[in-house]
Amino acid sequence: MAFKTIIEPFRIKVVEPIRRTTREERDQALREAGFNLFLLRAEDVLIDLLTDSGTGAMSSEQWAGMMRGDESYAGARSFYRFEETVREITGFKHIVPTHQGRAAERILCSVMVNQGDIVPNNTHFDTTRANVENVGATALDIPIPEAGQPATIHPFKGNIDLAALEHVLATNAGGVPLVILTVTNNSGGGQPVSMANLKAASHLCRSHGVPLFLDSCRFAENSWFIKLREPGFADKTPFEIAREMFGYADGATMSAKKDGMANIGGFLALNDDAFAQKCKNLLILTEGFPTYGGLAGYDLEALSIGFKEALDEDYLRYRIRSVAYLGERLTEAGIPLVQPPGGHAIYVDAKAMLPHIPQHQYPAWALSLALYLEGGVRSVEIGSVMFGRKPDGSEQPAAMELVRLAFPRRVYTQSHVDYLAEVLIHVHQIRDRICGVHIKEAPEVLRHFSASFEPVGGDLLAP
Ligand SMILES: *Cc1c(COP(=O)(O)O)cnc(C)c1O
């Protein structure tokens, strides 16, 4: 008998209470936070889907591993365990630990990217884009056209547009220091990249002598989607698939706060000896000695175990299924989403849901505020607040206005997901009352983290 219910493949040993608040309290909290969900106190949030980054629950094995952490400044046993695990999965020669993904990005960009260069990517994540632009280069997003059509179903919507890539490489000889493929494509809806696309991108890069890097934060989820959706991979393990994916690249950056299943950590991995030496020198300057890179020995232990747990089939089946389940409930209720649902998150299409709010009044930002006000749910805008300000200071609306509901790993259960569905369906029913917002104050870069806002009419919901 094969039972159809996919269960959480763990039982709970430690619990952390979450706090209910009244609507009045949430209204007050929003005003105090300048209508910016990043500036809320986490205690005032009931279900926190701001990000899946560093918010997961560690396993009993990981906690046990932390007690074995070797805190030696140089040459710690925990580093060698970390290095061995990352090398086993990625196959790369040099493994450089960093405190999180953006540290790896900053080092990589400082070493490989120059002013005036172009860095193509399926879609740059916000920190990746900021790091590319910080050295004066252009971050070019070239996903396949389907990636920009939320309702279009495509099994590998994270794919890079190969014709566009070939064109950039052919017309900018010497001006493209590297190509990045983000797996899964976070800003583009958590959508996977196929092995065929990876292979073809790798071939193009090699024929132009340009290195290919993976932004590999969700390498395990991407492997699972390849196993489920790409012909020829059904009988391979996620580990084998991951290994093959990395095999098409020359290096990778990683935020181990995602598929490292830990609360902090990352790495930069690469094959090139000369670049690796430069990266390690810079690491010593700003992160730490190359055998800890800004991490504690116990973090390195938790990560060595976490990378393997992220590739466990029961875990991946449960994780991808719980996101898909929410996606199905919302789709049945007529809520416009990026289809099909991504690996780590649901992306609500706020442009389609709130056509009465123009893009310069940030519909996705307004929707994320309404979800908090009504249900205590925290999500994140991926739209014109995050991406609408160009490096020259001009405003240009983002291609899509999305609200991302990202699932922390191994944290919430089925009933939490049912509650979420209820909140979203309710907010969808009152969508005509949601008002746009404008920016009161904002910093020049990565403004979504700290800007303050005001509802256009003073109140977020019209009566
Ligand atoms: C989270 C993330 C990063 C940045 O990593 P941090 O650990 O937050 O610094 C880079 N790329 C992608 C795709 C991410 O999801």
XYZ file of C-alpha atoms in Angstrom, residues 6 31 47 126 130 157 173 241 245 289 292-293 312 322 337 360 370 375 389 395 447:
21
model
C 3.535 13.210 2.187
C 3.369 52.459 11.471
C 4.287 33.206 10.461
C 19.754 41.511 -5.242
C 24.735 45.052 -5.953
C 11.617 28.635 -16.097
C 34.924 39.693 -26.343
C 22.547 15.291 -10.090
C 25.473 20.319 -12.261
C 41.929 32.942 7.800
C 37.429 29.482 8.924
C 36.509 32.470 6.710
C 18.031 13.653 1.345
C 4.570 21.645 0.855
C 0.944 33.184 -8.923
C 5.074 53.635 -9.103
C -1.778 43.805 3.735
C -2.923 37.729 9.123
C 16.188 52.140 -8.727
C 13.505 54.977 -11.505
C 16.831 50.405 -0.401
